[in-house]
PDB file of C-alpha atoms and ligand atoms in Angstrom:
ATOM      1  CA  MET A   9      -0.129  -0.073  -0.039  1.00  0.00           C
ATOM      2  CA  GLU A  10       0.917   3.482  -0.692  1.00  0.00           C
ATOM      3  CA  ILE A  11       2.419   5.298   2.541  1.00  0.00           C
ATOM      4  CA  ASP A  12       1.581   8.817   2.978  1.00  0.00           C
ATOM      5  CA  LYS A  13       4.560  10.184   4.295  1.00  0.00           C
ATOM      6  CA  HIS A  14       3.672  13.469   5.330  1.00  0.00           C
ATOM      7  CA  ALA A  15       0.536  12.187   6.996  1.00  0.00           C
ATOM      8  CA  LEU A  16       2.269   9.610   8.796  1.00  0.00           C
ATOM      9  CA  ILE A  17       5.357  12.175  10.058  1.00  0.00           C
ATOM     10  CA  ALA A  18       2.279  14.574  11.281  1.00  0.00           C
ATOM     11  CA  ASP A  19       0.636  11.764  12.990  1.00  0.00           C
ATOM     12  CA  LEU A  20       3.284  10.426  14.749  1.00  0.00           C
ATOM     13  CA  GLY A  21       4.155  14.389  16.358  1.00  0.00           C
ATOM     14  CA  GLY A  22       6.482  16.262  13.237  1.00  0.00           C
ATOM     15  CA  GLU A  23       9.980  15.595  12.073  1.00  0.00           C
ATOM     16  CA  ALA A  24      11.832  16.246  15.035  1.00  0.00           C
ATOM     17  CA  LYS A  25       9.983  13.312  17.308  1.00  0.00           C
ATOM     18  CA  VAL A  26       9.993  10.996  14.298  1.00  0.00           C
ATOM     19  CA  ALA A  27      13.883  11.614  14.086  1.00  0.00           C
ATOM     20  CA  SER A  28      13.951  10.865  17.930  1.00  0.00           C
ATOM     21  CA  MET A  29      12.264   7.540  17.705  1.00  0.00           C
ATOM     22  CA  ASN A  30      14.446   4.346  17.735  1.00  0.00           C
ATOM     23  CA  SER A  31      14.132   1.970  14.781  1.00  0.00           C
ATOM     24  CA  GLU A  32      12.191  -0.346  16.767  1.00  0.00           C
ATOM     25  CA  ALA A  33       9.373   2.438  17.743  1.00  0.00           C
ATOM     26  CA  LYS A  34       9.288   3.587  14.224  1.00  0.00           C
ATOM     27  CA  ALA A  35       8.435  -0.032  12.689  1.00  0.00           C
ATOM     28  CA  ASP A  36       5.845  -0.267  15.445  1.00  0.00           C
ATOM     29  CA  ALA A  37       4.560   3.141  14.425  1.00  0.00           C
ATOM     30  CA  LEU A  38       4.425   2.728  10.959  1.00  0.00           C
ATOM     31  CA  GLU A  39       2.610  -0.677  11.416  1.00  0.00           C
ATOM     32  CA  GLU A  40       0.025   0.784  13.506  1.00  0.00           C
ATOM     33  CA  PHE A  41      -0.468   3.803  10.425  1.00  0.00           C
ATOM     34  CA  MET A  42      -1.046   1.563   7.934  1.00  0.00           C
ATOM     35  CA  MET A  43      -3.285  -0.712  10.019  1.00  0.00           C
ATOM     36  CA  GLN A  44      -5.322   2.242  10.624  1.00  0.00           C
ATOM     37  CA  HIS A  45      -5.111   3.556   7.069  1.00  0.00           C
ATOM     38  CA  LEU A  46      -6.625  -0.027   5.926  1.00  0.00           C
ATOM     39  CA  ASN A  47      -9.365   0.152   8.428  1.00  0.00           C
ATOM     40  CA  GLU A  48     -10.142   3.984   7.060  1.00  0.00           C
ATOM     41  CA  THR A  49      -9.908   2.606   3.809  1.00  0.00           C
ATOM     42  CA  GLY A  50     -12.120  -0.529   4.345  1.00  0.00           C
ATOM     43  CA  GLY A  51     -14.605   1.593   6.065  1.00  0.00           C
ATOM     44  CA  GLY A  52     -13.826   1.042   9.508  1.00  0.00           C
ATOM     45  CA  ALA A  53     -13.140   2.854  12.416  1.00  0.00           C
ATOM     46  CA  ALA A  54     -11.957   6.309  11.143  1.00  0.00           C
ATOM     47  CA  GLY A  55     -10.679   7.396  14.795  1.00  0.00           C
ATOM     48  CA  LYS A  56      -6.889   9.208  14.868  1.00  0.00           C
ATOM     49  CA  TYR A  57      -5.776   6.226  17.049  1.00  0.00           C
ATOM     50  CA  PRO A  58      -6.779   2.250  17.377  1.00  0.00           C
ATOM     51  CA  THR A  59      -8.788   0.872  19.623  1.00  0.00           C
ATOM     52  CA  MET A  60      -8.056  -1.779  22.026  1.00  0.00           C
ATOM     53  CA  ALA A  61      -9.842  -4.466  19.827  1.00  0.00           C
ATOM     54  CA  GLU A  62      -7.770  -2.748  16.416  1.00  0.00           C
ATOM     55  CA  VAL A  63      -4.452  -3.556  18.730  1.00  0.00           C
ATOM     56  CA  ASP A  64      -5.356  -6.962  19.680  1.00  0.00           C
ATOM     57  CA  ALA A  65      -6.646  -7.710  16.170  1.00  0.00           C
ATOM     58  CA  GLN A  66      -3.089  -7.259  14.769  1.00  0.00           C
ATOM     59  CA  ILE A  67      -1.759 -10.058  17.041  1.00  0.00           C
ATOM     60  CA  GLU A  68      -2.145 -12.650  14.105  1.00  0.00           C
ATOM     61  CA  THR A  69      -1.205 -10.594  11.439  1.00  0.00           C
ATOM     62  CA  ARG A  70       2.583 -10.897  12.498  1.00  0.00           C
ATOM     63  CA  ARG A  71       5.164 -13.626  12.749  1.00  0.00           C
ATOM     64  CA  HIS A  72       6.475 -12.383  16.250  1.00  0.00           C
ATOM     65  CA  ARG A  73       4.946 -11.578  19.383  1.00  0.00           C
ATOM     66  CA  ARG A  74       4.775  -8.181  20.404  1.00  0.00           C
ATOM     67  CA  GLY A  75       6.769  -8.148  23.437  1.00  0.00           C
ATOM     68  CA  VAL A  76       9.725  -9.918  22.174  1.00  0.00           C
ATOM     69  CA  GLY A  77      13.075  -8.127  22.687  1.00  0.00           C
ATOM     70  CA  ASN A  78      15.001  -6.272  20.163  1.00  0.00           C
ATOM     71  CA  LEU A  79      18.069  -8.427  19.839  1.00  0.00           C
ATOM     72  CA  PHE A  80      16.023 -11.329  19.059  1.00  0.00           C
ATOM     73  CA  LEU A  81      14.167  -9.780  16.269  1.00  0.00           C
ATOM     74  CA  SER A  82      14.817  -7.822  13.085  1.00  0.00           C
ATOM     75  CA  HIS A  83      12.317  -5.603  11.207  1.00  0.00           C
ATOM     76  CA  SER A  84      14.494  -5.333   8.149  1.00  0.00           C
ATOM     77  CA  GLY A  85      16.122  -8.475   6.904  1.00  0.00           C
ATOM     78  CA  ASN A  86      17.953 -11.138   8.735  1.00  0.00           C
ATOM     79  CA  VAL A  87      19.388 -10.313  12.208  1.00  0.00           C
ATOM     80  CA  LYS A  88      23.375  -9.411  12.062  1.00  0.00           C
ATOM     81  CA  ARG A  89      26.113 -11.576  13.691  1.00  0.00           C
ATOM     82  CA  LEU A  90      26.837 -10.056  17.292  1.00  0.00           C
ATOM     83  CA  ALA A  91      30.138  -8.769  18.241  1.00  0.00           C
ATOM     84  CA  PRO A  92      31.651 -10.820  20.918  1.00  0.00           C
ATOM     85  CA  MET A  93      31.488  -9.977  24.289  1.00  0.00           C
ATOM     86  CA  PRO A  94      34.760  -9.221  26.855  1.00  0.00           C
ATOM     87  CA  ALA A  95      35.709 -12.296  29.149  1.00  0.00           C
ATOM     88  CA  LYS A  96      34.554  -9.979  31.985  1.00  0.00           C
ATOM     89  CA  PRO A  97      31.866  -7.657  30.593  1.00  0.00           C
ATOM     90  CA  THR A  98      31.275  -4.028  32.083  1.00  0.00           C
ATOM     91  CA  LEU A  99      27.952  -2.107  32.121  1.00  0.00           C
ATOM     92  CA  ALA A 100      29.815   0.053  29.561  1.00  0.00           C
ATOM     93  CA  ASP A 101      30.547  -3.044  26.979  1.00  0.00           C
ATOM     94  CA  PHE A 102      26.805  -3.715  27.514  1.00  0.00           C
ATOM     95  CA  PHE A 103      26.170  -0.498  26.383  1.00  0.00           C
ATOM     96  CA  LYS A 104      28.418  -0.411  23.427  1.00  0.00           C
ATOM     97  CA  LEU A 105      27.726  -4.179  22.146  1.00  0.00           C
ATOM     98  CA  ARG A 106      24.210  -5.232  22.950  1.00  0.00           C
ATOM     99  CA  PHE A 107      22.229  -2.338  24.082  1.00  0.00           C
ATOM    100  CA  LYS A 108      21.942  -1.168  20.424  1.00  0.00           C
ATOM    101  CA  VAL A 109      18.221  -0.357  20.248  1.00  0.00           C
ATOM    102  CA  THR A 110      17.929   1.251  24.052  1.00  0.00           C
ATOM    103  CA  SER A 111      21.095   2.985  24.265  1.00  0.00           C
ATOM    104  CA  ASN A 112      20.304   6.161  22.579  1.00  0.00           C
ATOM    105  CA  HIS A 113      17.101   6.977  24.049  1.00  0.00           C
ATOM    106  CA  VAL A 114      18.221   6.006  27.877  1.00  0.00           C
ATOM    107  CA  LEU A 115      21.425   8.338  26.893  1.00  0.00           C
ATOM    108  CA  GLN A 116      19.145  11.076  25.845  1.00  0.00           C
ATOM    109  CA  SER A 117      16.730  10.738  28.859  1.00  0.00           C
ATOM    110  CA  ALA A 118      19.981  10.236  31.249  1.00  0.00           C
ATOM    111  CA  ASN A 119      21.239  13.822  29.868  1.00  0.00           C
ATOM    112  CA  LEU A 120      17.956  15.811  29.959  1.00  0.00           C
ATOM    113  CA  ALA A 121      17.471  14.209  33.576  1.00  0.00           C
ATOM    114  CA  MET A 122      21.226  15.859  34.292  1.00  0.00           C
ATOM    115  CA  LYS A 123      20.042  19.230  32.583  1.00  0.00           C
ATOM    116  CA  ASN A 124      17.341  19.040  34.728  1.00  0.00           C
ATOM    117  CA  GLY A 125      19.380  19.018  38.079  1.00  0.00           C
ATOM    118  CA  MET A 126      18.209  15.536  38.962  1.00  0.00           C
ATOM    119  CA  SER A 127      19.508  13.650  41.722  1.00  0.00           C
ATOM    120  CA  GLU A 128      22.664  11.194  40.679  1.00  0.00           C
ATOM    121  CA  GLU A 129      19.909   8.299  41.537  1.00  0.00           C
ATOM    122  CA  ILE A 130      17.732   9.533  39.155  1.00  0.00           C
ATOM    123  CA  ILE A 131      19.906  10.329  36.119  1.00  0.00           C
ATOM    124  CA  LEU A 132      21.238   6.867  36.807  1.00  0.00           C
ATOM    125  CA  ALA A 133      17.939   5.237  37.085  1.00  0.00           C
ATOM    126  CA  CYS A 134      17.025   7.437  33.627  1.00  0.00           C
ATOM    127  CA  LEU A 135      20.304   5.635  32.325  1.00  0.00           C
ATOM    128  CA  LEU A 136      19.268   1.896  32.918  1.00  0.00           C
ATOM    129  CA  HIS A 137      15.316   1.941  32.563  1.00  0.00           C
ATOM    130  CA  ASP A 138      14.731   0.603  29.653  1.00  0.00           C
ATOM    131  CA  THR A 139      17.429  -1.482  28.555  1.00  0.00           C
ATOM    132  CA  ALA A 140      15.901  -4.807  29.357  1.00  0.00           C
ATOM    133  CA  GLN A 141      13.517  -4.422  26.350  1.00  0.00           C
ATOM    134  CA  GLU A 142      16.904  -5.858  24.719  1.00  0.00           C
ATOM    135  CA  LEU A 143      15.464  -8.652  26.053  1.00  0.00           C
ATOM    136  CA  ILE A 144      11.861  -8.539  26.652  1.00  0.00           C
ATOM    137  CA  LYS A 145       9.681  -5.666  26.388  1.00  0.00           C
ATOM    138  CA  VAL A 146       6.745  -7.339  28.187  1.00  0.00           C
ATOM    139  CA  ASP A 147       6.858  -5.950  31.550  1.00  0.00           C
ATOM    140  CA  HIS A 148      10.295  -4.052  30.889  1.00  0.00           C
ATOM    141  CA  GLY A 149      10.112  -2.222  34.071  1.00  0.00           C
ATOM    142  CA  TRP A 150      10.155  -5.064  36.514  1.00  0.00           C
ATOM    143  CA  TRP A 151      12.244  -6.736  34.096  1.00  0.00           C
ATOM    144  CA  SER A 152      15.281  -3.696  34.340  1.00  0.00           C
ATOM    145  CA  ALA A 153      14.437  -3.545  37.787  1.00  0.00           C
ATOM    146  CA  GLN A 154      15.491  -6.854  38.325  1.00  0.00           C
ATOM    147  CA  LEU A 155      18.424  -6.783  36.105  1.00  0.00           C
ATOM    148  CA  TYR A 156      19.798  -3.611  38.176  1.00  0.00           C
ATOM    149  CA  GLU A 157      18.409  -4.938  41.515  1.00  0.00           C
ATOM    150  CA  PRO A 158      21.961  -6.229  42.809  1.00  0.00           C
ATOM    151  CA  TYR A 159      24.200  -3.407  41.717  1.00  0.00           C
ATOM    152  CA  VAL A 160      22.668  -0.366  42.240  1.00  0.00           C
ATOM    153  CA  PRO A 161      21.095   1.509  45.165  1.00  0.00           C
ATOM    154  CA  GLU A 162      17.483   0.343  45.989  1.00  0.00           C
ATOM    155  CA  LYS A 163      16.084   3.838  45.398  1.00  0.00           C
ATOM    156  CA  VAL A 164      17.486   3.174  41.826  1.00  0.00           C
ATOM    157  CA  ALA A 165      16.086  -0.122  41.083  1.00  0.00           C
ATOM    158  CA  PHE A 166      12.857   1.190  42.250  1.00  0.00           C
ATOM    159  CA  ALA A 167      12.503   4.063  40.120  1.00  0.00           C
ATOM    160  CA  ILE A 168      13.180   1.762  37.267  1.00  0.00           C
ATOM    161  CA  ARG A 169      10.811  -0.796  38.275  1.00  0.00           C
ATOM    162  CA  TYR A 170       7.582   1.625  38.675  1.00  0.00           C
ATOM    163  CA  HIS A 171       8.151   4.235  35.852  1.00  0.00           C
ATOM    164  CA  GLN A 172       6.390   1.402  33.685  1.00  0.00           C
ATOM    165  CA  ALA A 173       3.386   1.809  35.555  1.00  0.00           C
ATOM    166  CA  LEU A 174       3.504   5.746  35.909  1.00  0.00           C
ATOM    167  CA  ARG A 175       3.849   6.193  32.456  1.00  0.00           C
ATOM    168  CA  PHE A 176       0.299   5.764  32.384  1.00  0.00           C
ATOM    169  CA  TYR A 177      -1.157   8.207  34.890  1.00  0.00           C
ATOM    170  CA  GLU A 178      -0.689  11.921  34.464  1.00  0.00           C
ATOM    171  CA  ASP A 179       1.032  14.179  37.044  1.00  0.00           C
ATOM    172  CA  LYS A 180       0.307  17.493  35.196  1.00  0.00           C
ATOM    173  CA  ALA A 181       2.119  19.174  38.518  1.00  0.00           C
ATOM    174  CA  VAL A 182       5.400  17.779  37.375  1.00  0.00           C
ATOM    175  CA  GLY A 183       4.671  18.472  33.367  1.00  0.00           C
ATOM    176  CA  TYR A 184       3.955  14.967  32.661  1.00  0.00           C
ATOM    177  CA  GLU A 185       1.082  14.185  30.369  1.00  0.00           C
ATOM    178  CA  TYR A 186      -0.079  11.189  29.130  1.00  0.00           C
ATOM    179  CA  PRO A 187       1.949  10.483  26.164  1.00  0.00           C
ATOM    180  CA  ASP A 188       0.169  10.429  22.518  1.00  0.00           C
ATOM    181  CA  LEU A 189       2.516   7.413  21.370  1.00  0.00           C
ATOM    182  CA  TYR A 190       0.827   4.930  23.768  1.00  0.00           C
ATOM    183  CA  ARG A 191      -2.841   6.044  22.163  1.00  0.00           C
ATOM    184  CA  VAL A 192      -1.395   4.700  19.393  1.00  0.00           C
ATOM    185  CA  LEU A 193       0.844   1.668  20.815  1.00  0.00           C
ATOM    186  CA  PHE A 194      -2.098   0.523  23.286  1.00  0.00           C
ATOM    187  CA  GLY A 195      -5.066   1.747  21.532  1.00  0.00           C
ATOM    188  CA  GLU A 196      -7.119   5.163  22.895  1.00  0.00           C
ATOM    189  CA  ASP A 197      -9.492   3.235  25.162  1.00  0.00           C
ATOM    190  CA  TYR A 198      -6.707   1.430  26.928  1.00  0.00           C
ATOM    191  CA  LYS A 199      -7.194   0.914  30.623  1.00  0.00           C
ATOM    192  CA  PRO A 200      -4.086  -0.119  32.437  1.00  0.00           C
ATOM    193  CA  GLU A 201      -4.569  -3.641  34.172  1.00  0.00           C
ATOM    194  CA  PRO A 202      -5.348  -3.797  37.797  1.00  0.00           C
ATOM    195  CA  TYR A 203      -1.812  -4.804  38.778  1.00  0.00           C
ATOM    196  CA  ILE A 204      -0.743  -1.630  36.972  1.00  0.00           C
ATOM    197  CA  GLU A 205      -3.301   0.431  38.887  1.00  0.00           C
ATOM    198  CA  ALA A 206      -2.508  -1.369  42.376  1.00  0.00           C
ATOM    199  CA  ALA A 207       1.605  -0.193  41.841  1.00  0.00           C
ATOM    200  CA  TYR A 208       0.625   3.461  40.809  1.00  0.00           C
ATOM    201  CA  GLN A 209      -1.608   3.411  44.095  1.00  0.00           C
ATOM    202  CA  MET A 210       1.063   2.090  46.159  1.00  0.00           C
ATOM    203  CA  VAL A 211       4.094   4.235  44.548  1.00  0.00           C
ATOM    204  CA  ARG A 212       2.014   7.069  44.685  1.00  0.00           C
ATOM    205  CA  ASN A 213       1.974   7.374  48.567  1.00  0.00           C
ATOM    206  CA  HIS A 214       5.595   6.255  48.687  1.00  0.00           C
ATOM    207  CA  LYS A 215       8.419   8.302  49.763  1.00  0.00           C
ATOM    208  CA  TRP A 216      10.244   7.378  46.883  1.00  0.00           C
ATOM    209  CA  TYR A 217       7.438   8.243  44.220  1.00  0.00           C
ATOM    210  CA  MET A 218       9.283  11.340  42.748  1.00  0.00           C
ATOM    211  CA  ASP A 219      12.109   9.250  42.336  1.00  0.00           C
ATOM    212  CA  ALA A 220       9.997   6.988  39.735  1.00  0.00           C
ATOM    213  CA  ARG A 221       8.176   9.945  38.634  1.00  0.00           C
ATOM    214  CA  MET A 222      11.303  11.747  37.254  1.00  0.00           C
ATOM    215  CA  VAL A 223      12.086   8.966  35.330  1.00  0.00           C
ATOM    216  CA  THR A 224       8.564   9.239  33.200  1.00  0.00           C
ATOM    217  CA  VAL A 225       9.249  13.173  32.755  1.00  0.00           C
ATOM    218  CA  ASN A 226      12.696  12.942  31.569  1.00  0.00           C
ATOM    219  CA  ASP A 227      11.664   9.786  29.235  1.00  0.00           C
ATOM    220  CA  LEU A 228       9.588  10.062  26.268  1.00  0.00           C
ATOM    221  CA  TYR A 229       9.592  13.883  26.194  1.00  0.00           C
ATOM    222  CA  SER A 230      13.707  14.135  26.390  1.00  0.00           C
ATOM    223  CA  PHE A 231      14.205  13.774  22.930  1.00  0.00           C
ATOM    224  CA  GLU A 232      16.348  16.136  21.093  1.00  0.00           C
ATOM    225  CA  HIS A 233      17.412  16.275  17.464  1.00  0.00           C
ATOM    226  CA  ASP A 234      21.118  16.391  16.878  1.00  0.00           C
ATOM    227  CA  VAL A 235      22.054  15.531  20.743  1.00  0.00           C
ATOM    228  CA  ASN A 236      24.165  12.568  21.146  1.00  0.00           C
ATOM    229  CA  PRO A 237      25.209  11.905  24.920  1.00  0.00           C
ATOM    230  CA  GLN A 238      27.887   9.462  25.448  1.00  0.00           C
ATOM    231  CA  LEU A 239      28.284   6.826  28.396  1.00  0.00           C
ATOM    232  CA  GLU A 240      31.354   8.886  29.097  1.00  0.00           C
ATOM    233  CA  GLN A 241      29.437  11.532  30.406  1.00  0.00           C
ATOM    234  CA  PHE A 242      27.629   9.377  33.051  1.00  0.00           C
ATOM    235  CA  ALA A 243      31.059   7.271  33.960  1.00  0.00           C
ATOM    236  CA  ASP A 244      31.535   9.276  37.343  1.00  0.00           C
ATOM    237  CA  ILE A 245      27.694   8.375  38.806  1.00  0.00           C
ATOM    238  CA  ILE A 246      28.154   4.904  37.242  1.00  0.00           C
ATOM    239  CA  GLY A 247      31.414   4.940  39.196  1.00  0.00           C
ATOM    240  CA  ARG A 248      29.716   5.928  42.322  1.00  0.00           C
ATOM    241  CA  HIS A 249      26.295   4.145  42.139  1.00  0.00           C
ATOM    242  CA  PHE A 250      26.873   0.888  40.310  1.00  0.00           C
ATOM    243  CA  LYS A 251      28.552  -2.194  42.020  1.00  0.00           C
ATOM    244  CA  GLN A 252      30.465  -3.620  38.682  1.00  0.00           C
ATOM    245  CA  PRO A 253      31.358  -7.234  39.696  1.00  0.00           C
ATOM    246  CA  LYS A 254      34.812  -8.210  39.465  1.00  0.00           C
ATOM    247  CA  GLU A 255      33.858 -11.477  37.736  1.00  0.00           C
ATOM    248  CA  GLY A 256      32.003  -9.672  34.912  1.00  0.00           C
ATOM    249  CA  LEU A 257      28.337  -9.164  34.364  1.00  0.00           C
ATOM    250  CA  GLY A 258      26.514 -12.968  34.036  1.00  0.00           C
ATOM    251  CA  PHE A 259      29.913 -14.606  36.152  1.00  0.00           C
ATOM    252  CA  ASP A 260      29.419 -13.262  39.298  1.00  0.00           C
ATOM    253  CA  ASN A 261      27.054 -16.011  40.199  1.00  0.00           C
ATOM    254  CA  SER A 262      24.436 -13.556  41.508  1.00  0.00           C
ATOM    255  CA  PRO A 263      20.406 -14.393  40.939  1.00  0.00           C
ATOM    256  CA  VAL A 264      20.606 -12.379  37.987  1.00  0.00           C
ATOM    257  CA  ALA A 265      23.617 -13.674  36.405  1.00  0.00           C
ATOM    258  CA  HIS A 266      21.533 -15.668  33.580  1.00  0.00           C
ATOM    259  CA  ILE A 267      19.996 -12.556  32.359  1.00  0.00           C
ATOM    260  CA  TRP A 268      23.270 -10.874  31.549  1.00  0.00           C
ATOM    261  CA  ARG A 269      24.469 -13.965  29.847  1.00  0.00           C
ATOM    262  CA  SER A 270      21.046 -14.523  27.983  1.00  0.00           C
ATOM    263  CA  ILE A 271      21.683 -10.570  26.792  1.00  0.00           C
ATOM    264  CA  ALA A 272      25.321 -11.210  25.714  1.00  0.00           C
ATOM    265  CA  SER A 273      24.339 -14.343  24.106  1.00  0.00           C
ATOM    266  CA  PRO A 274      21.218 -14.520  22.557  1.00  0.00           C
ATOM    267  CA  ASP A 275      22.135 -16.713  19.695  1.00  0.00           C
ATOM    268  CA  ARG A 276      22.686 -19.800  22.058  1.00  0.00           C
ATOM    269  CA  PRO A 277      20.029 -22.644  21.257  1.00  0.00           C
ATOM    270  CA  LEU A 278      18.977 -23.681  24.603  1.00  0.00           C
TER     271      LEU A 278
HETATM  272 FE1  FE2 B 311       9.956   2.529  29.786  1.00  0.00          FE
HETATM  273 FE1  FE2 B 312      11.826   5.007  28.093  1.00  0.00          FE
END
C-alpha cells in the first residue's frame, strides 16, 4: 500500500519526534499507521488512534509476538552477527555491544535528567530504565529493575521498576502528560491492568514516588535533535553508584547472572 509520508510524520508528532524515535518505535508506528489507514479505507473505525480491539486484532498479522526483545528480532532483513563480548563484561561493554536499540534513548533521557539537575540516583535510573527491552518488552520496568537490583541503590531499582506503571498516569503538577505514542501502541481506550493500577496507587503514596516519577518526566519528552550524549558523560555516576562485579556481569553467580548471559549470547539455542 502507498504511504502518505507527510500524513505519517504529522500523525507521529512531526519531523523532530520521528527523528528521535528508535528503529523499533518507528517500525511499530509505521505498522500502526498502515493498519489504521487500512481500517479507514475499508470503511472501518476512522478515529485518529486505534482502539484496543484493533490493536488486539493485529496479533495474528505478525510473525512475532509484540513483547519480544529487540535483540531477538529484525524488522528489516535477517538479524546480524553480534560482536563478541569480553570475558569479564562491564556495564559499558553491554551499552556498546548489546544495547543497540535502547542506548540512544536512555542516554538522551539521562542527559536531560542531568540538565534538569536531577539527583545522581535519578540520572542513573534514567540511564538504565528501558535497557531490558533488548531482552523482553513485556513488563520491561520490572525486568530492568531486576537486572540491576544487585548492583544499584534500592531507590534506583525502585524508580526503574515503577516508571512502567507511572507512565500511564498523568501528573501535570510536574509536567507529565499521557503520551500520544501510547494511544498508538495500546489503543485510545486502553485502561491499565489491575496490577499496574495497584502499583501506581502504592507508588503514589511512597516516599520515593518522585524518584520514579522523574524517570517518566525525563523519558518520552527527552528527545532532542542532534543531541548524542555518550556513556562517558555518566562514568562518574556509574562509578559511584553501580557495583561492577569483578568477575564480569553474567559471571558473578548473582541471582540475575543468567539474565546478563542471555543478553550477551542471544544466539545460543538452549
Ligand atoms: Fe520504559
Ligand atoms: Fe523510556
